[in-house]
mmCIF file of C-alpha atoms and ligand atoms in Angstrom:
data_model
loop_
_atom_site.group_PDB
_atom_site.id
_atom_site.type_symbol
_atom_site.label_atom_id
_atom_site.label_comp_id
_atom_site.label_asym_id
_atom_site.label_seq_id
_atom_site.Cartn_x
_atom_site.Cartn_y
_atom_site.Cartn_z
ATOM 1 C CA MET W 1 0.000 0.000 0.000
ATOM 2 C CA ARG W 2 1.162 3.474 -0.751
ATOM 3 C CA LEU W 3 -0.002 6.309 1.446
ATOM 4 C CA ASN W 4 -1.571 9.255 -0.249
ATOM 5 C CA CYS W 5 -2.080 12.478 1.672
ATOM 6 C CA ALA W 6 -5.423 11.445 3.087
ATOM 7 C CA SER W 7 -4.237 8.121 4.421
ATOM 8 C CA THR W 8 -0.980 9.593 5.718
ATOM 9 C CA ARG W 9 -3.018 12.042 7.730
ATOM 10 C CA LEU W 10 -5.275 9.367 9.055
ATOM 11 C CA LEU W 11 -2.395 7.123 10.037
ATOM 12 C CA CYS W 12 -0.404 9.868 11.702
ATOM 13 C CA GLY W 13 -3.534 10.984 13.463
ATOM 14 C CA LEU W 14 -3.635 7.556 15.040
ATOM 15 C CA PHE W 15 -0.083 7.885 16.264
ATOM 16 C CA SER W 16 -0.101 11.454 17.530
ATOM 17 C CA ALA W 17 -1.996 14.634 17.162
ATOM 18 C CA SER W 18 1.077 16.707 16.415
ATOM 19 C CA ALA W 19 2.282 14.378 13.674
ATOM 20 C CA PHE W 20 -1.193 14.812 12.241
ATOM 21 C CA ALA W 21 -0.812 18.566 12.115
ATOM 22 C CA LEU W 22 2.702 18.416 10.677
ATOM 23 C CA THR W 23 1.809 15.948 7.978
ATOM 24 C CA PHE W 24 -1.254 17.969 7.156
ATOM 25 C CA THR W 25 0.952 20.992 6.534
ATOM 26 C CA GLY W 26 3.172 18.882 4.290
ATOM 27 C CA CYS W 27 0.185 17.780 2.271
ATOM 28 C CA ALA W 28 -1.200 21.297 2.039
ATOM 29 C CA ASN W 29 2.132 22.389 0.626
ATOM 30 C CA LYS W 30 2.023 19.531 -1.785
ATOM 31 C CA ALA W 31 -1.362 20.630 -3.104
ATOM 32 C CA ALA W 32 0.040 24.082 -3.805
ATOM 33 C CA GLU W 33 3.036 22.710 -5.673
ATOM 34 C CA THR W 34 1.970 23.010 -9.262
ATOM 35 C CA GLY W 35 3.568 24.485 -12.332
ATOM 36 C CA PRO W 36 7.093 25.815 -12.335
ATOM 37 C CA ALA W 37 7.336 26.047 -8.538
ATOM 38 C CA ALA W 38 7.336 22.254 -8.228
ATOM 39 C CA GLY W 39 11.100 22.034 -8.231
ATOM 40 C CA GLY W 40 11.334 24.696 -5.565
ATOM 41 C CA ASN W 41 12.377 27.581 -7.803
ATOM 42 C CA SER W 42 9.900 30.194 -6.676
ATOM 43 C CA ALA W 43 10.827 32.435 -3.763
ATOM 44 C CA SER W 44 8.612 30.626 -1.287
ATOM 45 C CA ALA W 45 8.098 27.133 -2.745
ATOM 46 C CA PRO W 46 8.841 24.408 -0.221
ATOM 47 C CA ILE W 47 11.947 22.282 -0.392
ATOM 48 C CA ILE W 48 10.687 18.748 -0.823
ATOM 49 C CA VAL W 49 12.304 16.003 1.209
ATOM 50 C CA GLY W 50 11.144 12.415 0.743
ATOM 51 C CA GLU W 51 10.850 9.915 3.550
ATOM 52 C CA PHE W 52 10.164 6.190 3.166
ATOM 53 C CA ALA W 53 9.271 4.185 6.227
ATOM 54 C CA SER W 54 7.475 1.082 7.495
ATOM 55 C CA MET W 55 4.384 2.791 8.896
ATOM 56 C CA THR W 56 2.501 -0.513 8.879
ATOM 57 C CA GLY W 57 3.517 -4.173 8.671
ATOM 58 C CA ALA W 58 5.673 -6.380 10.877
ATOM 59 C CA GLN W 59 8.094 -3.581 11.785
ATOM 60 C CA ALA W 60 5.550 -0.775 12.072
ATOM 61 C CA THR W 61 7.091 0.748 15.186
ATOM 62 C CA PHE W 62 10.378 1.315 13.315
ATOM 63 C CA GLY W 63 8.609 3.620 10.874
ATOM 64 C CA SER W 64 6.343 5.385 13.323
ATOM 65 C CA SER W 65 9.120 6.061 15.868
ATOM 66 C CA THR W 66 11.493 7.352 13.192
ATOM 67 C CA ASP W 67 8.888 9.509 11.479
ATOM 68 C CA LYS W 68 8.108 11.315 14.725
ATOM 69 C CA GLY W 69 11.739 12.409 14.905
ATOM 70 C CA VAL W 70 11.773 13.519 11.267
ATOM 71 C CA GLN W 71 8.545 15.493 11.722
ATOM 72 C CA LEU W 72 9.866 17.200 14.846
ATOM 73 C CA ALA W 73 13.057 18.282 13.071
ATOM 74 C CA ALA W 74 11.005 19.636 10.139
ATOM 75 C CA ALA W 75 8.592 21.464 12.443
ATOM 76 C CA GLU W 76 11.492 23.091 14.286
ATOM 77 C CA ILE W 77 13.247 24.333 11.171
ATOM 78 C CA ASN W 78 9.959 25.534 9.658
ATOM 79 C CA LYS W 79 9.058 27.404 12.831
ATOM 80 C CA ALA W 80 12.402 29.169 12.560
ATOM 81 C CA GLY W 81 11.515 30.284 9.005
ATOM 82 C CA GLY W 82 12.793 27.328 6.987
ATOM 83 C CA ILE W 83 15.854 27.555 4.754
ATOM 84 C CA ASP W 84 16.273 30.877 2.943
ATOM 85 C CA GLY W 85 12.542 31.451 3.214
ATOM 86 C CA HIS W 86 11.643 27.972 1.939
ATOM 87 C CA LYS W 87 9.744 25.654 4.243
ATOM 88 C CA ILE W 88 10.690 21.988 4.340
ATOM 89 C CA ALA W 89 7.877 19.705 3.148
ATOM 90 C CA ILE W 90 8.279 16.082 4.193
ATOM 91 C CA HIS W 91 6.614 13.689 1.769
ATOM 92 C CA LEU W 92 6.127 10.347 3.494
ATOM 93 C CA GLU W 93 5.661 7.030 1.697
ATOM 94 C CA ASN W 94 4.749 3.884 3.590
ATOM 95 C CA ASP W 95 6.705 0.857 2.333
ATOM 96 C CA GLU W 96 5.028 -1.539 4.781
ATOM 97 C CA GLY W 97 8.464 -2.899 5.631
ATOM 98 C CA GLN W 98 8.799 -4.516 2.181
ATOM 99 C CA PRO W 99 11.952 -4.079 0.043
ATOM 100 C CA ASP W 100 10.047 -3.940 -3.273
ATOM 101 C CA ALA W 101 7.725 -1.293 -1.907
ATOM 102 C CA ALA W 102 10.733 0.598 -0.546
ATOM 103 C CA ALA W 103 12.258 0.742 -4.031
ATOM 104 C CA THR W 104 8.914 1.843 -5.508
ATOM 105 C CA ALA W 105 8.512 4.475 -2.785
ATOM 106 C CA VAL W 106 11.785 6.248 -3.535
ATOM 107 C CA LYS W 107 11.102 6.089 -7.265
ATOM 108 C CA LYS W 108 7.792 7.856 -6.690
ATOM 109 C CA LEU W 109 9.306 10.392 -4.290
ATOM 110 C CA ILE W 110 12.063 11.274 -6.748
ATOM 111 C CA THR W 111 10.261 11.185 -10.092
ATOM 112 C CA GLU W 112 6.753 12.353 -9.134
ATOM 113 C CA ASP W 113 7.173 14.343 -5.935
ATOM 114 C CA LYS W 114 10.550 15.790 -7.024
ATOM 115 C CA ALA W 115 12.175 15.222 -3.645
ATOM 116 C CA ILE W 116 15.677 16.686 -3.530
ATOM 117 C CA ALA W 117 16.842 14.208 -0.868
ATOM 118 C CA ILE W 118 15.550 11.082 0.848
ATOM 119 C CA LEU W 119 15.384 9.998 4.485
ATOM 120 C CA GLY W 120 15.103 6.272 5.281
ATOM 121 C CA GLU W 121 14.949 3.410 5.987
ATOM 122 C CA VAL W 122 15.397 1.591 9.286
ATOM 123 C CA ALA W 123 15.630 -2.067 8.216
ATOM 124 C CA SER W 124 18.825 -2.558 6.218
ATOM 125 C CA LYS W 125 17.086 -4.734 3.652
ATOM 126 C CA ASN W 126 14.748 -1.875 2.718
ATOM 127 C CA SER W 127 17.558 0.677 2.576
ATOM 128 C CA ILE W 128 19.601 -1.674 0.383
ATOM 129 C CA ALA W 129 16.609 -2.098 -1.962
ATOM 130 C CA ALA W 130 16.009 1.650 -2.317
ATOM 131 C CA ALA W 131 19.550 3.045 -2.318
ATOM 132 C CA PRO W 132 20.502 2.178 -5.943
ATOM 133 C CA PHE W 133 17.718 4.348 -7.413
ATOM 134 C CA CYS W 134 18.686 7.302 -5.212
ATOM 135 C CA ASN W 135 22.346 6.879 -6.012
ATOM 136 C CA SER W 136 21.948 6.548 -9.760
ATOM 137 C CA ASN W 137 19.636 9.582 -9.843
ATOM 138 C CA ARG W 138 22.109 11.547 -7.751
ATOM 139 C CA VAL W 139 19.618 12.170 -4.976
ATOM 140 C CA PRO W 140 21.242 12.069 -1.520
ATOM 141 C CA MET W 141 19.771 9.471 0.832
ATOM 142 C CA ILE W 142 20.422 9.355 4.571
ATOM 143 C CA SER W 143 19.444 6.265 6.520
ATOM 144 C CA PRO W 144 18.772 7.079 10.155
ATOM 145 C CA SER W 145 19.552 3.641 11.509
ATOM 146 C CA SER W 146 20.323 0.921 8.948
ATOM 147 C CA THR W 147 23.509 -0.687 10.233
ATOM 148 C CA ASN W 148 24.465 -3.256 7.585
ATOM 149 C CA PRO W 149 27.680 -2.180 5.777
ATOM 150 C CA LYS W 150 26.164 -2.763 2.307
ATOM 151 C CA VAL W 151 23.760 0.185 2.624
ATOM 152 C CA THR W 152 26.328 2.935 2.096
ATOM 153 C CA GLN W 153 28.497 0.773 -0.150
ATOM 154 C CA THR W 154 25.841 1.395 -2.821
ATOM 155 C CA GLY W 155 27.575 4.605 -3.796
ATOM 156 C CA PRO W 156 28.574 8.199 -3.062
ATOM 157 C CA TYR W 157 25.039 9.563 -2.549
ATOM 158 C CA ILE W 158 24.167 7.145 0.260
ATOM 159 C CA PHE W 159 24.815 8.027 3.925
ATOM 160 C CA ARG W 160 23.825 6.997 7.407
ATOM 161 C CA VAL W 161 23.939 8.701 10.809
ATOM 162 C CA CYS W 162 24.481 5.526 12.844
ATOM 163 C CA PHE W 163 27.270 3.043 13.513
ATOM 164 C CA ILE W 164 27.650 -0.138 11.444
ATOM 165 C CA ASP W 165 27.343 -3.805 12.415
ATOM 166 C CA PRO W 166 31.011 -4.851 12.483
ATOM 167 C CA PHE W 167 31.153 -2.474 15.475
ATOM 168 C CA GLN W 168 27.797 -3.506 16.936
ATOM 169 C CA GLY W 169 28.656 -7.230 16.702
ATOM 170 C CA THR W 170 32.017 -6.612 18.357
ATOM 171 C CA VAL W 171 30.376 -4.665 21.182
ATOM 172 C CA ALA W 172 28.023 -7.597 21.838
ATOM 173 C CA ALA W 173 30.914 -10.076 21.815
ATOM 174 C CA LYS W 174 33.008 -7.938 24.171
ATOM 175 C CA PHE W 175 30.077 -7.494 26.521
ATOM 176 C CA VAL W 176 29.125 -11.164 26.757
ATOM 177 C CA THR W 177 32.718 -12.349 27.186
ATOM 178 C CA GLY W 178 33.801 -9.479 29.446
ATOM 179 C CA THR W 179 30.766 -8.799 31.632
ATOM 180 C CA LEU W 180 28.697 -11.987 31.379
ATOM 181 C CA LYS W 181 31.845 -14.182 31.273
ATOM 182 C CA ALA W 182 30.282 -16.268 28.511
ATOM 183 C CA LYS W 183 32.547 -18.967 27.071
ATOM 184 C CA THR W 184 30.005 -20.511 24.713
ATOM 185 C CA ALA W 185 27.242 -19.050 22.570
ATOM 186 C CA ALA W 186 24.492 -20.293 20.284
ATOM 187 C CA VAL W 187 23.159 -18.095 17.486
ATOM 188 C CA LEU W 188 19.622 -17.976 16.081
ATOM 189 C CA TYR W 189 19.170 -15.522 13.225
ATOM 190 C CA ASP W 190 16.826 -14.508 10.385
ATOM 191 C CA LYS W 191 18.421 -15.672 7.148
ATOM 192 C CA THR W 192 16.065 -13.496 5.065
ATOM 193 C CA SER W 193 17.338 -10.294 6.691
ATOM 194 C CA ASP W 194 20.542 -8.559 5.571
ATOM 195 C CA TYR W 195 20.737 -7.044 9.027
ATOM 196 C CA SER W 196 20.385 -10.272 10.996
ATOM 197 C CA ASN W 197 22.656 -12.161 8.630
ATOM 198 C CA GLY W 198 25.408 -9.569 8.798
ATOM 199 C CA LEU W 199 25.210 -8.963 12.520
ATOM 200 C CA GLN W 200 25.384 -12.653 13.471
ATOM 201 C CA ASP W 201 28.450 -13.038 11.276
ATOM 202 C CA PHE W 202 30.241 -10.053 12.836
ATOM 203 C CA PHE W 203 29.253 -11.276 16.306
ATOM 204 C CA GLN W 204 30.548 -14.782 15.674
ATOM 205 C CA LYS W 205 33.916 -13.539 14.412
ATOM 206 C CA ALA W 206 34.353 -11.172 17.348
ATOM 207 C CA PHE W 207 33.187 -13.765 19.898
ATOM 208 C CA VAL W 208 35.740 -16.278 18.632
ATOM 209 C CA ALA W 209 38.415 -13.571 18.596
ATOM 210 C CA GLN W 210 37.590 -12.924 22.275
ATOM 211 C CA GLY W 211 38.246 -16.616 23.006
ATOM 212 C CA GLY W 212 34.615 -17.787 22.913
ATOM 213 C CA LYS W 213 33.235 -20.878 21.213
ATOM 214 C CA ILE W 214 30.130 -20.956 19.014
ATOM 215 C CA VAL W 215 28.373 -24.212 19.842
ATOM 216 C CA LEU W 216 25.406 -23.994 17.475
ATOM 217 C CA VAL W 217 23.975 -21.799 14.715
ATOM 218 C CA ARG W 218 20.336 -22.025 13.628
ATOM 219 C CA THR W 219 18.312 -19.854 11.249
ATOM 220 C CA TYR W 220 14.696 -18.789 10.834
ATOM 221 C CA GLN W 221 12.716 -16.763 8.318
ATOM 222 C CA ALA W 222 10.854 -13.554 9.096
ATOM 223 C CA GLY W 223 7.237 -14.417 9.805
ATOM 224 C CA ASP W 224 7.934 -17.912 11.218
ATOM 225 C CA PRO W 225 5.587 -18.555 14.129
ATOM 226 C CA ASP W 226 7.359 -21.563 15.610
ATOM 227 C CA PHE W 227 11.014 -21.731 16.623
ATOM 228 C CA ARG W 228 10.747 -24.756 18.906
ATOM 229 C CA SER W 229 12.658 -27.268 16.837
ATOM 230 C CA SER W 230 15.718 -24.966 16.665
ATOM 231 C CA LEU W 231 15.303 -24.040 20.311
ATOM 232 C CA THR W 232 15.202 -27.697 21.326
ATOM 233 C CA THR W 233 18.606 -28.329 19.748
ATOM 234 C CA ILE W 234 19.892 -25.103 21.275
ATOM 235 C CA LYS W 235 18.748 -26.251 24.693
ATOM 236 C CA ALA W 236 20.642 -29.524 24.253
ATOM 237 C CA ALA W 237 23.812 -27.579 23.335
ATOM 238 C CA ASN W 238 23.484 -25.665 26.633
ATOM 239 C CA PRO W 239 25.222 -22.409 25.605
ATOM 240 C CA ASP W 240 26.136 -19.691 28.139
ATOM 241 C CA ILE W 241 24.207 -17.149 26.041
ATOM 242 C CA LEU W 242 21.825 -17.233 23.082
ATOM 243 C CA TYR W 243 22.475 -14.496 20.510
ATOM 244 C CA VAL W 244 19.323 -13.498 18.594
ATOM 245 C CA PRO W 245 20.031 -10.548 16.279
ATOM 246 C CA GLY W 246 16.493 -10.249 14.902
ATOM 247 C CA TYR W 247 13.631 -7.746 14.932
ATOM 248 C CA TYR W 248 11.420 -7.202 17.971
ATOM 249 C CA ASN W 249 8.335 -9.043 16.731
ATOM 250 C CA GLU W 250 10.025 -12.428 16.257
ATOM 251 C CA VAL W 251 12.299 -11.917 19.253
ATOM 252 C CA GLY W 252 9.248 -11.794 21.541
ATOM 253 C CA THR W 253 8.023 -15.165 20.275
ATOM 254 C CA ILE W 254 11.506 -16.694 20.338
ATOM 255 C CA ALA W 255 11.977 -15.595 23.940
ATOM 256 C CA ARG W 256 8.626 -17.034 25.032
ATOM 257 C CA GLN W 257 9.240 -20.367 23.345
ATOM 258 C CA ALA W 258 12.824 -20.523 24.671
ATOM 259 C CA ARG W 259 11.630 -20.058 28.246
ATOM 260 C CA GLN W 260 8.788 -22.555 27.762
ATOM 261 C CA LEU W 261 11.357 -25.126 26.683
ATOM 262 C CA GLY W 262 13.432 -24.400 29.777
ATOM 263 C CA ILE W 263 16.310 -22.442 28.214
ATOM 264 C CA LYS W 264 17.699 -20.352 31.069
ATOM 265 C CA ALA W 265 20.657 -18.714 29.288
ATOM 266 C CA PRO W 266 20.400 -14.937 28.822
ATOM 267 C CA LEU W 267 19.160 -13.857 25.408
ATOM 268 C CA VAL W 268 21.294 -11.185 23.784
ATOM 269 C CA GLY W 269 20.354 -9.135 20.732
ATOM 270 C CA GLY W 270 20.993 -5.971 18.754
ATOM 271 C CA ASP W 271 19.270 -2.689 17.932
ATOM 272 C CA GLY W 272 16.528 -4.590 16.052
ATOM 273 C CA TRP W 273 14.998 -5.343 19.450
ATOM 274 C CA GLU W 274 14.225 -1.665 19.970
ATOM 275 C CA SER W 275 10.467 -1.170 20.069
ATOM 276 C CA PRO W 276 7.914 0.174 22.532
ATOM 277 C CA ILE W 277 6.104 -3.153 22.114
ATOM 278 C CA LEU W 278 9.131 -5.454 22.596
ATOM 279 C CA ILE W 279 8.292 -6.425 26.174
ATOM 280 C CA GLU W 280 4.586 -6.865 25.460
ATOM 281 C CA GLY W 281 5.457 -9.356 22.688
ATOM 282 C CA ALA W 282 7.527 -11.395 25.135
ATOM 283 C CA GLY W 283 4.652 -11.781 27.589
ATOM 284 C CA GLY W 284 4.836 -8.455 29.399
ATOM 285 C CA PRO W 285 6.966 -7.088 32.263
ATOM 286 C CA GLY W 286 8.834 -9.839 34.104
ATOM 287 C CA GLY W 287 8.118 -12.162 31.159
ATOM 288 C CA ALA W 288 10.367 -14.110 28.834
ATOM 289 C CA LEU W 289 12.792 -11.242 28.128
ATOM 290 C CA GLU W 290 13.324 -10.244 31.756
ATOM 291 C CA GLY W 291 17.048 -9.745 32.345
ATOM 292 C CA SER W 292 17.992 -10.043 28.662
ATOM 293 C CA TYR W 293 20.416 -7.658 26.982
ATOM 294 C CA PHE W 294 20.719 -5.891 23.658
ATOM 295 C CA THR W 295 23.067 -3.432 22.024
ATOM 296 C CA ASP W 296 21.538 -0.181 20.801
ATOM 297 C CA HIS W 297 22.133 3.366 19.637
ATOM 298 C CA SER W 298 22.041 6.261 22.067
ATOM 299 C CA ALA W 299 20.196 5.926 25.362
ATOM 300 C CA LEU W 300 19.250 9.634 25.069
ATOM 301 C CA ASP W 301 21.013 10.678 28.258
ATOM 302 C CA GLU W 302 19.411 13.946 29.289
ATOM 303 C CA LYS W 303 22.508 15.190 31.108
ATOM 304 C CA ASP W 304 23.596 16.393 27.674
ATOM 305 C CA PRO W 305 21.916 19.749 26.921
ATOM 306 C CA VAL W 306 21.289 18.882 23.257
ATOM 307 C CA VAL W 307 19.548 15.668 24.274
ATOM 308 C CA LYS W 308 17.593 17.460 26.970
ATOM 309 C CA LYS W 309 16.288 20.030 24.515
ATOM 310 C CA PHE W 310 15.305 17.291 22.066
ATOM 311 C CA VAL W 311 13.516 15.230 24.719
ATOM 312 C CA GLU W 312 11.653 18.284 26.020
ATOM 313 C CA SER W 313 10.447 19.441 22.616
ATOM 314 C CA TYR W 314 9.505 15.884 21.716
ATOM 315 C CA LYS W 315 7.466 15.492 24.881
ATOM 316 C CA ALA W 316 5.754 18.827 24.314
ATOM 317 C CA ALA W 317 4.714 17.724 20.818
ATOM 318 C CA ASN W 318 3.746 14.152 21.789
ATOM 319 C CA SER W 319 1.565 14.476 24.886
ATOM 320 C CA GLY W 320 4.357 13.832 27.355
ATOM 321 C CA GLN W 321 5.626 10.580 25.834
ATOM 322 C CA SER W 322 9.375 9.952 25.765
ATOM 323 C CA PRO W 323 11.189 9.485 22.467
ATOM 324 C CA ASP W 324 13.124 6.277 21.769
ATOM 325 C CA ALA W 325 16.490 5.815 20.076
ATOM 326 C CA LEU W 326 14.846 5.429 16.663
ATOM 327 C CA THR W 327 13.110 8.773 17.058
ATOM 328 C CA GLY W 328 16.474 10.319 17.928
ATOM 329 C CA GLN W 329 18.049 8.755 14.842
ATOM 330 C CA GLY W 330 15.248 10.093 12.634
ATOM 331 C CA TYR W 331 15.588 13.543 14.164
ATOM 332 C CA ASP W 332 19.345 13.525 13.569
ATOM 333 C CA ALA W 333 19.142 12.181 10.005
ATOM 334 C CA ALA W 334 16.790 15.055 9.189
ATOM 335 C CA GLY W 335 18.938 17.540 11.119
ATOM 336 C CA VAL W 336 22.104 16.556 9.274
ATOM 337 C CA LEU W 337 20.268 16.866 5.961
ATOM 338 C CA PHE W 338 18.796 20.298 6.739
ATOM 339 C CA ALA W 339 22.194 21.559 7.900
ATOM 340 C CA ALA W 340 23.698 20.318 4.625
ATOM 341 C CA ILE W 341 20.996 22.008 2.521
ATOM 342 C CA LYS W 342 21.724 25.244 4.368
ATOM 343 C CA ALA W 343 25.461 24.790 3.926
ATOM 344 C CA ALA W 344 24.988 24.194 0.190
ATOM 345 C CA GLY W 345 23.852 27.827 -0.084
ATOM 346 C CA LYS W 346 21.301 29.355 -2.431
ATOM 347 C CA PRO W 347 20.934 27.387 -5.647
ATOM 348 C CA GLU W 348 21.768 29.166 -8.874
ATOM 349 C CA GLY W 349 18.525 30.292 -10.520
ATOM 350 C CA GLY W 350 16.656 29.444 -7.311
ATOM 351 C CA ASP W 351 15.908 25.833 -8.295
ATOM 352 C CA TYR W 352 16.726 23.382 -5.510
ATOM 353 C CA ASN W 353 16.070 20.310 -7.590
ATOM 354 C CA THR W 354 18.992 20.259 -9.993
ATOM 355 C CA ASP W 355 21.893 17.821 -10.285
ATOM 356 C CA ALA W 356 24.262 20.654 -9.463
ATOM 357 C CA PHE W 357 22.500 21.656 -6.261
ATOM 358 C CA ARG W 358 21.989 18.068 -5.066
ATOM 359 C CA ALA W 359 25.693 17.454 -5.672
ATOM 360 C CA LYS W 360 26.432 20.381 -3.357
ATOM 361 C CA VAL W 361 24.093 18.947 -0.733
ATOM 362 C CA ARG W 362 25.813 15.590 -1.120
ATOM 363 C CA ASP W 363 29.208 17.194 -0.564
ATOM 364 C CA ALA W 364 27.926 19.075 2.470
ATOM 365 C CA ILE W 365 26.524 15.872 4.008
ATOM 366 C CA ALA W 366 29.830 14.115 3.341
ATOM 367 C CA ALA W 367 31.631 16.940 5.146
ATOM 368 C CA THR W 368 29.511 16.566 8.322
ATOM 369 C CA LYS W 369 31.833 16.913 11.301
ATOM 370 C CA GLY W 370 30.944 17.138 14.979
ATOM 371 C CA TYR W 371 27.247 17.746 14.288
ATOM 372 C CA ALA W 372 25.704 17.952 17.778
ATOM 373 C CA GLY W 373 22.855 15.474 17.436
ATOM 374 C CA ALA W 374 20.321 14.156 19.902
ATOM 375 C CA THR W 375 21.959 10.734 19.541
ATOM 376 C CA GLY W 376 25.510 12.009 19.960
ATOM 377 C CA ASP W 377 28.069 13.905 17.925
ATOM 378 C CA ILE W 378 27.963 12.923 14.285
ATOM 379 C CA THR W 379 31.035 12.867 12.081
ATOM 380 C CA LEU W 380 30.790 11.027 8.797
ATOM 381 C CA ASP W 381 33.804 9.014 7.676
ATOM 382 C CA ALA W 382 35.082 8.450 4.137
ATOM 383 C CA ASP W 383 32.653 5.528 3.777
ATOM 384 C CA ARG W 384 29.704 7.815 4.664
ATOM 385 C CA ASN W 385 29.076 6.099 7.992
ATOM 386 C CA ALA W 386 28.937 7.703 11.431
ATOM 387 C CA LYS W 387 31.359 6.767 14.179
ATOM 388 C CA LYS W 388 29.295 6.679 17.360
ATOM 389 C CA SER W 389 29.219 4.892 20.662
ATOM 390 C CA ALA W 390 26.874 1.987 21.409
ATOM 391 C CA VAL W 391 25.069 1.137 24.619
ATOM 392 C CA VAL W 392 24.188 -2.224 26.126
ATOM 393 C CA LEU W 393 20.680 -2.189 27.589
ATOM 394 C CA GLN W 394 19.071 -4.642 29.984
ATOM 395 C CA ILE W 395 15.353 -5.362 30.152
ATOM 396 C CA LYS W 396 13.938 -5.000 33.648
ATOM 397 C CA GLY W 397 10.225 -5.010 34.302
ATOM 398 C CA ASN W 398 8.567 -2.603 31.929
ATOM 399 C CA ASN W 399 11.807 -0.806 31.124
ATOM 400 C CA TYR W 400 14.044 -1.813 28.238
ATOM 401 C CA LYS W 401 16.364 1.146 28.522
ATOM 402 C CA ASN W 402 18.564 0.327 31.533
ATOM 403 C CA VAL W 403 22.068 1.199 30.419
ATOM 404 C CA ILE W 404 24.519 -1.477 31.565
ATOM 405 C CA ALA W 405 27.555 -0.391 29.533
ATOM 406 C CA THR W 406 28.678 2.090 26.906
ATOM 407 C CA PHE W 407 31.259 1.228 24.253
ATOM 408 C CA GLN W 408 33.206 3.890 22.365
ATOM 409 C CA PRO W 409 33.989 3.395 18.662
HETATM 410 N N1 LIG J 501 19.888 -1.596 12.485
HETATM 411 C C1 LIG J 501 18.692 -2.255 12.025
HETATM 412 C C2 LIG J 501 18.898 -2.683 10.575
HETATM 413 O O1 LIG J 501 19.844 -2.316 9.977
HETATM 414 C C3 LIG J 501 17.484 -1.390 12.147
HETATM 415 C C4 LIG J 501 17.152 -0.828 13.496
HETATM 416 C C5 LIG J 501 17.854 0.252 14.032
HETATM 417 C C6 LIG J 501 16.139 -1.352 14.246
HETATM 418 C C7 LIG J 501 17.563 0.785 15.279
HETATM 419 C C8 LIG J 501 15.829 -0.824 15.496
HETATM 420 C C9 LIG J 501 16.560 0.224 16.018
HETATM 421 O O2 LIG J 501 18.112 -3.376 9.983
#
């Protein structure tokens, strides 16, 4: 399904009243974009930024959390007058968490909506599916939180504002060997996911390098409802920890079935566990994921003034709710992009949607150094990836954000 303005409004209305208002503004702008102003070459035409996200489907919280951050960043810059008198209009396409739909979404955003840059996606598989079209059309794309190395390897127009999985896998291996004193591990991963596949591989290599032994590796496919046959063999192998680098929806089921079968070893995962409904899916507070650990992006520590400001404005716009790491990543991806558009200066002839101007935006993104983001300072390296710290979180009761350790890059 593709979201048109009406359904975007409806959907965002379900998530939050403020997102409703923001998206409504975006759509109103869109309606006014006809004739020569479409490319942004009239004095007040909006600058169109495309966003593709999983607003529905198995990973719906990835899209909704991220979009709230993007919308907040756009609202803030628009409130301050926009960029050189141009408001930012975010055009959101729902890809339902499907790679084919992700590729179709960016095609539509670039060819029909005339987006000058693209924000998205969360799941690496969807970013990998969409990146080639952006890159070959010379439209900069910034993924907020896709961590598989292949995403930015697509080409020079593809960026991310998060760390990558060789680092995340190493952090997990160091944590389980160092803090949990694990000597053996079993791995259960989603073979249909670039993310899960990559992360388990990086974890295994790092775990062995730390002196650990992998006793068993089993796979599943996204959407599987029953993991008991793999879990039964895992139980027999009796590992010190079970590494499950999947997405939150399957992790909940895996955890429940693991505990039912009597597996007592801690479950350990990656950022794909991050979701406001993770604990619910594992049987609620004190349920199957109690005490488990996962690596993640920033824990949004409010001692930092930048984080504090972000959290406060987010709460004000979202009826007191706290943002999660994904929201922070979305906010920062948008922030880095807006800063780069500003840095690119006024386009010649006033048209923002030209190869020449987008090339300048690309160069400005690539030059991002020490950008003070809500998720930490962002400096992009030569491979267009951010070098940032990772946290290890432990699930306790209803809280999945207890910081146990922080690892520097
Ligand atoms: N890193 C995951 C991927 O590449 C996506 C993700 C990021 C999920 C952050 C949750 C939180 O697929």
